[in-house]
Protein backbone atom coordinates (compact mmCIF):
# COMPACT_ATOMS: atom_id res chain seq x y z
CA UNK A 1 4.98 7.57 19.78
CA UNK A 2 3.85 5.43 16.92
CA UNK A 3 4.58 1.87 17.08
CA UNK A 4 5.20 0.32 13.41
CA UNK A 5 4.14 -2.86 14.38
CA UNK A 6 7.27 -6.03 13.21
CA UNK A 7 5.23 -9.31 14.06
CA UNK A 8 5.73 -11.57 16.82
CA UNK A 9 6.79 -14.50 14.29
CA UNK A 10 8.91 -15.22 10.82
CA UNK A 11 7.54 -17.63 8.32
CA UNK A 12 10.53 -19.48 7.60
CA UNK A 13 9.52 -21.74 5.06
CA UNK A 14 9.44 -20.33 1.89
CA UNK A 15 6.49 -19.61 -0.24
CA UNK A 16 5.44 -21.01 -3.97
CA UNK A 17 5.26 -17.86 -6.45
CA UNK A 18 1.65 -19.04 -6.99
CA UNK A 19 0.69 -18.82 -3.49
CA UNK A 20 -1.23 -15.65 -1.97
CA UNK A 21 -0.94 -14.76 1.63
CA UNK A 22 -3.82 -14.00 3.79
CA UNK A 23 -1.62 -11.99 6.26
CA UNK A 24 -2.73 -12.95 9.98
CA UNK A 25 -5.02 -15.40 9.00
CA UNK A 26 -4.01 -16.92 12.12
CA UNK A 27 -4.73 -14.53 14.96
CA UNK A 28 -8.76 -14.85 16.27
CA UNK A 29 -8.42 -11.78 18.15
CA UNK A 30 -8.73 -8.19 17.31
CA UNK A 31 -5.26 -7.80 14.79
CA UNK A 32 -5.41 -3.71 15.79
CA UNK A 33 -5.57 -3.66 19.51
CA UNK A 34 -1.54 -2.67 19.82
CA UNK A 35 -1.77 -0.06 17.02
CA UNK A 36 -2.17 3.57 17.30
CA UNK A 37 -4.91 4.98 15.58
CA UNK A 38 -4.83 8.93 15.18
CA UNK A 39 -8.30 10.42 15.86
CA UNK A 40 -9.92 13.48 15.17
CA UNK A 41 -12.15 12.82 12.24
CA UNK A 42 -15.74 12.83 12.86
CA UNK A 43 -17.28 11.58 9.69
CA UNK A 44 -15.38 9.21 6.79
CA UNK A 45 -11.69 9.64 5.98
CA UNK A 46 -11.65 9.41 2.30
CA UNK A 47 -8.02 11.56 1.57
CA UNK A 48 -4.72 11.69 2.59
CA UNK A 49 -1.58 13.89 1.05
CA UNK A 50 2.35 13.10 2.35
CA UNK A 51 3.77 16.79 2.86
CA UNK A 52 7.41 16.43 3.71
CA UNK A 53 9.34 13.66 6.66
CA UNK A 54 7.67 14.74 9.22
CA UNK A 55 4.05 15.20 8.12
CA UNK A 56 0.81 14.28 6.14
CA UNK A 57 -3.04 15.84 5.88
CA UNK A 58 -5.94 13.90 5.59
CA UNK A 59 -9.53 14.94 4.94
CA UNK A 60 -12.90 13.52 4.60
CA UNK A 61 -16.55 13.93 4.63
CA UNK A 62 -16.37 16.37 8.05
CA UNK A 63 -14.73 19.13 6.21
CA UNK A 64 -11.49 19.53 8.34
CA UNK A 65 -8.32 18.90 6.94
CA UNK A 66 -5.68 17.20 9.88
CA UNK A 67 -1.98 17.94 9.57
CA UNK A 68 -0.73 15.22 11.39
CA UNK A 69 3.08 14.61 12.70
CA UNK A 70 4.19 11.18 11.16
CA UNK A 71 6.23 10.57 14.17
CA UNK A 72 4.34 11.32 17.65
CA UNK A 73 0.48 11.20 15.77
CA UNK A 74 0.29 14.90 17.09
CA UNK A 75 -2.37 16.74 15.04
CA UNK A 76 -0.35 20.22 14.16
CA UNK A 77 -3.50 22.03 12.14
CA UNK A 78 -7.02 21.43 11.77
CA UNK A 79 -7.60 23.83 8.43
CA UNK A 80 -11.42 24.71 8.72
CA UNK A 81 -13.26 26.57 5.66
CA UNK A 82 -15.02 23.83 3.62
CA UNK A 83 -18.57 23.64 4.62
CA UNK A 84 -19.18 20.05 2.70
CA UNK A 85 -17.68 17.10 2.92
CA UNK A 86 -13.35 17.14 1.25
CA UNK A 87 -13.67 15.49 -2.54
CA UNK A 88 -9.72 16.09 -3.50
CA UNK A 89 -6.55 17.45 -1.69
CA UNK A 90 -3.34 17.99 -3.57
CA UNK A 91 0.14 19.41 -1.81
CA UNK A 92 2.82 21.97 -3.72
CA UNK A 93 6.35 19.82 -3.58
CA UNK A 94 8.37 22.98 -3.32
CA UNK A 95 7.16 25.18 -6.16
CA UNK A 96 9.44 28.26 -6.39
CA UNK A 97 11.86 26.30 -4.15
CA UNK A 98 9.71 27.15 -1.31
CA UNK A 99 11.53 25.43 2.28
CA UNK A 100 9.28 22.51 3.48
CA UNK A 101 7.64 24.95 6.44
CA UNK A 102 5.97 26.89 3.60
CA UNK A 103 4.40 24.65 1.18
CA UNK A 104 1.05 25.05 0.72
CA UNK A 105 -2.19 22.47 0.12
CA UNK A 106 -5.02 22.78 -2.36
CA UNK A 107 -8.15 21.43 -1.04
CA UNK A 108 -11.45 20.98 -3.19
CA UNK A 109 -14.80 20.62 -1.80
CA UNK A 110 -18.52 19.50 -2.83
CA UNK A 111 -18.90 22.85 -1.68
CA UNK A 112 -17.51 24.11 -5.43
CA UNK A 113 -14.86 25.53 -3.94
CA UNK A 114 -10.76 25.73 -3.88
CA UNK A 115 -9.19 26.56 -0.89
CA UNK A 116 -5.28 27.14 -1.43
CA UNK A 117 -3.44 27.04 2.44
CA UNK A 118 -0.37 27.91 3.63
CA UNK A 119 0.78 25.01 5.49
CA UNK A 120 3.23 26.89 8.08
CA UNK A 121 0.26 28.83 9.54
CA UNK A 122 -2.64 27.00 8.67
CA UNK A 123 -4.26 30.24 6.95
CA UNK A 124 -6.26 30.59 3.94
CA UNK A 125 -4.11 32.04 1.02
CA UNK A 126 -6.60 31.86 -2.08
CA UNK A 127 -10.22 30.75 -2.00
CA UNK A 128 -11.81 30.06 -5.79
CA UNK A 129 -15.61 29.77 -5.56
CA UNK A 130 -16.62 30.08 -9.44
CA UNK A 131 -16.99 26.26 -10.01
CA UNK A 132 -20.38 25.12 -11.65
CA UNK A 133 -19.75 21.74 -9.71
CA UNK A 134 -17.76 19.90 -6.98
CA UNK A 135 -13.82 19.61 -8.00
CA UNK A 136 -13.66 15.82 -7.85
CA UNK A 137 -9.50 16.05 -8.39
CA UNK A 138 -6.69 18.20 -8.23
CA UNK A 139 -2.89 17.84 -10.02
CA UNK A 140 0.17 19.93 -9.44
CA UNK A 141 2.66 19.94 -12.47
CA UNK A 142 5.75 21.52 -10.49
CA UNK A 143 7.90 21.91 -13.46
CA UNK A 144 5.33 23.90 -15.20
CA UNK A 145 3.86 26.02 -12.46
CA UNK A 146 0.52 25.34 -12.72
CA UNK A 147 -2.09 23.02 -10.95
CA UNK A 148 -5.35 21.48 -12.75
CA UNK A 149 -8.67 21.00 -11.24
CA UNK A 150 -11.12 18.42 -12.44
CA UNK A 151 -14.64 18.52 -12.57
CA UNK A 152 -17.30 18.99 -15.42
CA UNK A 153 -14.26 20.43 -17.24
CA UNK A 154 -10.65 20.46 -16.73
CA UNK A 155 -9.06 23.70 -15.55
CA UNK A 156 -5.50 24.79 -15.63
CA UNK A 157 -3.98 27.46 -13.51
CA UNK A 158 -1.34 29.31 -12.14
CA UNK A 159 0.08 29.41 -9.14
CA UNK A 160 -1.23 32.78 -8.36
CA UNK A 161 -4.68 31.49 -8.87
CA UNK A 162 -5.32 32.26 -11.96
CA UNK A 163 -7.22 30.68 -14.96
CA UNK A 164 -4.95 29.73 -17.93
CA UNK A 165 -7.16 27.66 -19.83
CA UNK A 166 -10.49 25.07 -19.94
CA UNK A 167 -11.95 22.06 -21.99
CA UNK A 168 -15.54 21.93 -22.84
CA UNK A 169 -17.84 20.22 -20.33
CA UNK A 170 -17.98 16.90 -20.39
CA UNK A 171 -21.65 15.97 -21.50
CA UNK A 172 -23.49 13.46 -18.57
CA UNK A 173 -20.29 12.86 -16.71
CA UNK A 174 -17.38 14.79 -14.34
CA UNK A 175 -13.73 13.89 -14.50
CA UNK A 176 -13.22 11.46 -11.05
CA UNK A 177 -9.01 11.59 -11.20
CA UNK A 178 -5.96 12.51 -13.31
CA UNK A 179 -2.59 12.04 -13.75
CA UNK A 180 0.60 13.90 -15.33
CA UNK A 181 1.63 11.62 -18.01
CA UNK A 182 5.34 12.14 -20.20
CA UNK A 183 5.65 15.13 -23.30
CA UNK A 184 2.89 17.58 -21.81
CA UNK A 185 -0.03 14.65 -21.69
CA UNK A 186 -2.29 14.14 -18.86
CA UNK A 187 -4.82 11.26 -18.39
CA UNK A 188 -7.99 11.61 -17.27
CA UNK A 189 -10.86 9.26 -16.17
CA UNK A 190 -14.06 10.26 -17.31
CA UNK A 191 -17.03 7.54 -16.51
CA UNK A 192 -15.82 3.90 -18.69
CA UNK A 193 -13.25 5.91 -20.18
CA UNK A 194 -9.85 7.29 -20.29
CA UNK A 195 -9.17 10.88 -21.84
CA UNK A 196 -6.25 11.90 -23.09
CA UNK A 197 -5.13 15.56 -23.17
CA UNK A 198 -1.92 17.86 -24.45
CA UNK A 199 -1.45 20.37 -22.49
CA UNK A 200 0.53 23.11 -25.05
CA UNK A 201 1.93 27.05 -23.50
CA UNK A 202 1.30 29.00 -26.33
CA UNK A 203 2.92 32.39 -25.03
CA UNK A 204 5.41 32.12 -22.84
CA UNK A 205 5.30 36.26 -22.21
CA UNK A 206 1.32 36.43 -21.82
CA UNK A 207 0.98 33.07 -19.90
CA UNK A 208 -1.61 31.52 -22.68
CA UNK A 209 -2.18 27.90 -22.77
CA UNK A 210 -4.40 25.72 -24.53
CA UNK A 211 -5.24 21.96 -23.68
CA UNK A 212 -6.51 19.59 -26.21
CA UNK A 213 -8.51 15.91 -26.34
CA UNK A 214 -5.96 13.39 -28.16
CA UNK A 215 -7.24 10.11 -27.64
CA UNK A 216 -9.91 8.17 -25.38
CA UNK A 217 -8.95 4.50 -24.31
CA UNK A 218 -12.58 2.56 -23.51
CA UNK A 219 -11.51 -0.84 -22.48
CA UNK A 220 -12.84 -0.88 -19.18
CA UNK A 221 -16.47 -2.70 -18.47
CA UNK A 222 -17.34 -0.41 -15.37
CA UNK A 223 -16.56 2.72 -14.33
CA UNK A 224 -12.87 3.80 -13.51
CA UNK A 225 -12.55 4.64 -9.47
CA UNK A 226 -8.53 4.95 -9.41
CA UNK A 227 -6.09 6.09 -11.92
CA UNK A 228 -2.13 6.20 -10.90
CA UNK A 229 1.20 6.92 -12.08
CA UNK A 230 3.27 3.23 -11.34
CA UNK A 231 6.67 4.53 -13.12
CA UNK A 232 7.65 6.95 -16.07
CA UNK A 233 6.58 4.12 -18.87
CA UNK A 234 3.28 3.16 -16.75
CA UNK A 235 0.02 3.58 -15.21
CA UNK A 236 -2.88 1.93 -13.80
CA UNK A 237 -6.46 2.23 -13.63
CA UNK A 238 -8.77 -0.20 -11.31
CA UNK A 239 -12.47 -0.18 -11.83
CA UNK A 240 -16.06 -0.46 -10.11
CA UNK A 241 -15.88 -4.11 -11.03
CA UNK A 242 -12.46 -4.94 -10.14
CA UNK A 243 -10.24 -4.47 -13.32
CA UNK A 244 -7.14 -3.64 -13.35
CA UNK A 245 -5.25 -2.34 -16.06
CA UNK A 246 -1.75 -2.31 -16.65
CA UNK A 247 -1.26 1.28 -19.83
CA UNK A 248 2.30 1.93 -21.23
CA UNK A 249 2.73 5.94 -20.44
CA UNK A 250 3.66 6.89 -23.68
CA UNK A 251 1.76 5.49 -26.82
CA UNK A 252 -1.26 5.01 -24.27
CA UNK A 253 -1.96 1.42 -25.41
CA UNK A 254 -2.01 -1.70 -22.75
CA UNK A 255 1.39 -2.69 -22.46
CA UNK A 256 2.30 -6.02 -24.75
CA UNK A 257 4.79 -7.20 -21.42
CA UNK A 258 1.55 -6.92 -19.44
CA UNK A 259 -0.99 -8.58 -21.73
CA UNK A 260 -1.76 -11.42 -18.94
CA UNK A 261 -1.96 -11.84 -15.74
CA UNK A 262 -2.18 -14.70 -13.37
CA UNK A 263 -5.14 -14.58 -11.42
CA UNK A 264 -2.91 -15.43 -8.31
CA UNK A 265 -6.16 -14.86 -5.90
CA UNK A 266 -7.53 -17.95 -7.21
CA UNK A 267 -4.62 -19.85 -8.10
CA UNK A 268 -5.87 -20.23 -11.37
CA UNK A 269 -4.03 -22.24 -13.84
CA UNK A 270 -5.49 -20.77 -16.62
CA UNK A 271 -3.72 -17.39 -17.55
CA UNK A 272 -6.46 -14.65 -17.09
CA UNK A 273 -6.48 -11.16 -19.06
CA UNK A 274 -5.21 -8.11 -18.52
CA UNK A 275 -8.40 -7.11 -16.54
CA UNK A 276 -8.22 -9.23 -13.01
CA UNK A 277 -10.13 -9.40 -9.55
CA UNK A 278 -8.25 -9.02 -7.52
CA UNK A 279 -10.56 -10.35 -4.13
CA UNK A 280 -11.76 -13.67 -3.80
CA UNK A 281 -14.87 -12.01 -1.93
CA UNK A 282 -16.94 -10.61 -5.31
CA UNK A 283 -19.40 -8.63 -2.90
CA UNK A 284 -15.89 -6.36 -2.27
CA UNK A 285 -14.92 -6.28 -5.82
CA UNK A 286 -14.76 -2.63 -5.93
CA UNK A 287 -11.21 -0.88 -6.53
CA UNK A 288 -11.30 2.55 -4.33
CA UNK A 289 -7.78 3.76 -4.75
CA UNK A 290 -4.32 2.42 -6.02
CA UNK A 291 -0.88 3.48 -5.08
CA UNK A 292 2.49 2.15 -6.00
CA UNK A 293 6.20 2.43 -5.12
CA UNK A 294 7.04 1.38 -9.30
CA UNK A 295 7.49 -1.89 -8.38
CA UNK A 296 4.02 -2.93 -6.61
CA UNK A 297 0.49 -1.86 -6.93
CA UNK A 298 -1.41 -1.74 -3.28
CA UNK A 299 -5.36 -1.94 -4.18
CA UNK A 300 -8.10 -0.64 -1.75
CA UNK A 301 -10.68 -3.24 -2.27
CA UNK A 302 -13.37 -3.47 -0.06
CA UNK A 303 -12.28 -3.54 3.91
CA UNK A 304 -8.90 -4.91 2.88
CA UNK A 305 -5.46 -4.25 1.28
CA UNK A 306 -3.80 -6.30 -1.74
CA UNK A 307 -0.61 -5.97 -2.53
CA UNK A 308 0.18 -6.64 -6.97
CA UNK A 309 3.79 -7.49 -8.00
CA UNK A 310 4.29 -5.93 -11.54
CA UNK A 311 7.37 -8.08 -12.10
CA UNK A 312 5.53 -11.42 -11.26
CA UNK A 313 1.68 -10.44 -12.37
CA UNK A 314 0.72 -11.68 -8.72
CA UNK A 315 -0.92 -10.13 -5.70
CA UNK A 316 1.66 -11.33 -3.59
CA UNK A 317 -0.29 -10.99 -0.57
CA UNK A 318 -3.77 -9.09 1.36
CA UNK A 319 -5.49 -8.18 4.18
CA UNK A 320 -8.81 -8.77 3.47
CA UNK A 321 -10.06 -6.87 6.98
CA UNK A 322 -7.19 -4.32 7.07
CA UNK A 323 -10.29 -2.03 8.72
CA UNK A 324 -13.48 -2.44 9.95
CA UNK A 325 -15.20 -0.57 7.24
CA UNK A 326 -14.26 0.19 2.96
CA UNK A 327 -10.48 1.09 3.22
CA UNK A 328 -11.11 4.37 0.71
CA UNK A 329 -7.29 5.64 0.43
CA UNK A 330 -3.42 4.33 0.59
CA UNK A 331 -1.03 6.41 1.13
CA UNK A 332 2.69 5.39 0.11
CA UNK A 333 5.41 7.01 2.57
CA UNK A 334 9.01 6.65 2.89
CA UNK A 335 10.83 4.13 4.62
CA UNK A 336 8.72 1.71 2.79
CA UNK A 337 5.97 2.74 5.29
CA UNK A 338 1.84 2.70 4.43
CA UNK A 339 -1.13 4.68 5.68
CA UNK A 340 -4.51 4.13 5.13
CA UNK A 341 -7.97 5.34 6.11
CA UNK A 342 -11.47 4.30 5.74
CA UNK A 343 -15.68 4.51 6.29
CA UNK A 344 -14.88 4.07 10.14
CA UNK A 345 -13.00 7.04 10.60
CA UNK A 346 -9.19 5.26 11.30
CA UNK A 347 -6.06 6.05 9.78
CA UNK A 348 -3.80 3.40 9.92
CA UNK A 349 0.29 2.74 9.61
CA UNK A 350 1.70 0.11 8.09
CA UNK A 351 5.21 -1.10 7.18
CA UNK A 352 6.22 -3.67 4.19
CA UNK A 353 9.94 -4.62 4.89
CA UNK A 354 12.44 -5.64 1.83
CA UNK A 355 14.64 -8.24 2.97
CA UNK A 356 18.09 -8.86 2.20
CA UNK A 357 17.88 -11.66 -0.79
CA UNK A 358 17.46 -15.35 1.24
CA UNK A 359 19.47 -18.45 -0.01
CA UNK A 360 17.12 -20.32 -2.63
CA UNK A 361 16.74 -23.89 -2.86
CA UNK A 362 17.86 -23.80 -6.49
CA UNK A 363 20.34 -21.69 -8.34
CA UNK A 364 19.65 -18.29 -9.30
CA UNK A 365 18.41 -14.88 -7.61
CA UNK A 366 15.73 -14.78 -4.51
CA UNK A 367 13.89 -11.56 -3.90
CA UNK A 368 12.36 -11.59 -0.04
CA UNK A 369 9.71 -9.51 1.32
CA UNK A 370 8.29 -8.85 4.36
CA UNK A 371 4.96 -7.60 4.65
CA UNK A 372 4.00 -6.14 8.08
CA UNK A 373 0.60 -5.62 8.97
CA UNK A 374 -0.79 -6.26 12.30
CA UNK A 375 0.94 -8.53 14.71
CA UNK A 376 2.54 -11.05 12.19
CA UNK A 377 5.42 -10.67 9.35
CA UNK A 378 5.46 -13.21 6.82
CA UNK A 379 7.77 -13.71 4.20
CA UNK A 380 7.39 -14.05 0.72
CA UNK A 381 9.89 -15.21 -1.76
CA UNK A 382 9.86 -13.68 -5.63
């Protein structure tokens, strides 16, 4: 079984707003040695996809896609047909209102191909091979029944495999990730830059589509490695160089609420801008994926994990060695649970606990986390 790992010890004291937590700063030994670490993998671990309660795929640079159970770590299909190294995976919610034993997972490859799988048998239901380059990202938009691929161009298509409709090529540069953003929009991160598309059906009897460039957003210094949905109003984009952006979802500008941040890693007193390291170590500066659960932002950055509080414009706490090597994906799962994988082939579980609020020393309301992550809890107070 898999042991989500509580700490041997609360901090009881509480914790200053501007303070950041190095979590298990105090153990000398190996923090991992009681955690269960699912093997299989025999090159990096660069993806991972939540399917339903009871399981999750990840892929990487060997090819094989793992459908793990969440709850024993038993591997329950190794999908082979990729002959180069995984560059996106993307799972079907329930399209069609398909039960959870028959949704099916897109894979994309350097390869140039897009395998579609049926995730009860572990069997190859559509293979596309027409790509001029490697898919770098894949997005399902359930409500519309069609998935996009993203590569020199972006691609829309049905769910029977079919091409609806294509941009032009990008000139010098592929599209790295995108995102579903509100009234048919999608964002895209191309190089420096975020693009902007409308995705419009033209026909709904002869399936004709047509997406179109609105806007591109160029105020990141480096190039964009992670691009998220936070909430319905927001999204985020980290860079090469460590910025972090906070965009509002719907006039596509940086959000006025959001304008500075605290650089809480440094315990600055100056207020920094919107764009933020968020590791003290600037040899690790670069941001390799983001995830959220609307209220935080958890930031690959180099080997270690940093959790950003949108509320207080903090990271609220890291592990700056959450692995041995460049943590390259983060997972959010229910239960307020966390997996992540990285360059030395781990996957690892985590577990940040919301406490009920704690009696403050002054009047007014307390919020109280927990964040668990090797053998110590520690609480912070918001």
């Amino acid at each position: 079984m898999l042991r989500w790992l509580l700490g041997g010890r609360d901090v009881q004291e509480p914790v200053e707003k501007s303070l950041v937590l190095c979590i298990g700063d105090e153990q000398l030994q190996n923090p991992y040695t009681e955690l269960q670490v699912l093997k299989g993998h025999s090159d990096i671990v660069r993806f991972m996809a939540w399917i339903d309660d009871l399981r999750f795929a990840s892929a990487g640079d060997d090819g094989v896609v793992f459908v793990w159970n969440v709850q024993t770590g038993e591997r329950v299909h190794e999908l082979r047909g990729h002959s180069r190294p995984i560059t996106a995976i993307a799972v079907f919610p329930s399209i069609h209102h398909l039960p959870p034993e028959n949704r099916q997972l897109l894979t994309a490859s350097s390869d140039k191909t897009v395998i579609i799988w049926d995730l009860h048998t572990g069997s190859q239901i559509y293979s596309l091979m027409d790509f001029q380059s490697s898919v770098k990202c894949l997005m399902i938009i359930e409500r519309l029944d069609v998935w996009l691929s993203g590569a020199d161009k972006v691609c829309t298509w049905n769910c029977q495999a079919e091409l609806l409709c294509k941009t032009a090529c990008f000139k010098d540069a592929d599209v790295s990730s995108m995102i579903e953003l509100p009234k048919n929009s999608i964002a895209t991160a191309v190089r420096k830059d975020i693009v902007i598309f409308k995705l419009t059906p033209l026909s709904s009897e002869s399936q004709t589509w047509e997406i179109i460039e609105m806007r591109r957003l160029s105020n990141h210094e480096d190039d964009i490695r992670a691009l998220i949905s936070v909430n319905d109003n927001t999204f985020a984009t980290g860079s090469h160089v460590g910025e972090l952006i906070i965009w509002d979802s719907l006039d596509w500008s940086v959000r006025a609420s959001e304008s500075q941040f605290w650089n809480s890693a440094q315990q600055s007193d100056k207020p920094a801008e919107i764009k933020i390291s968020l590791t003290p170590n600037q040899h690790e500066t670069c941001i390799h994926h983001l995830s959220s659960d609307r209220e935080n932002v958890f930031a690959a950055i180099g080997t270690g994990i940093y959790v950003y509080n949108l509320q207080t414009k903090t990271v609220i706490a890291y592990q700056q060695v959450a692995h041995d090597s460049r943590v390259l994906h983060i997972a959010k799962l229910p239960n307020n649970q966390l997996v992540s994988c990285s360059e030395d082939g781990s996957v690892r579980l985590w577990k940040l606990q919301e406490l009920p609020p704690a009696e403050p020393a002054t009047s007014g309301y307390c919020t109280s986390y927990v964040i668990c992550i090797g053998r110590f809890k520690v609480q912070v107070l918001l």
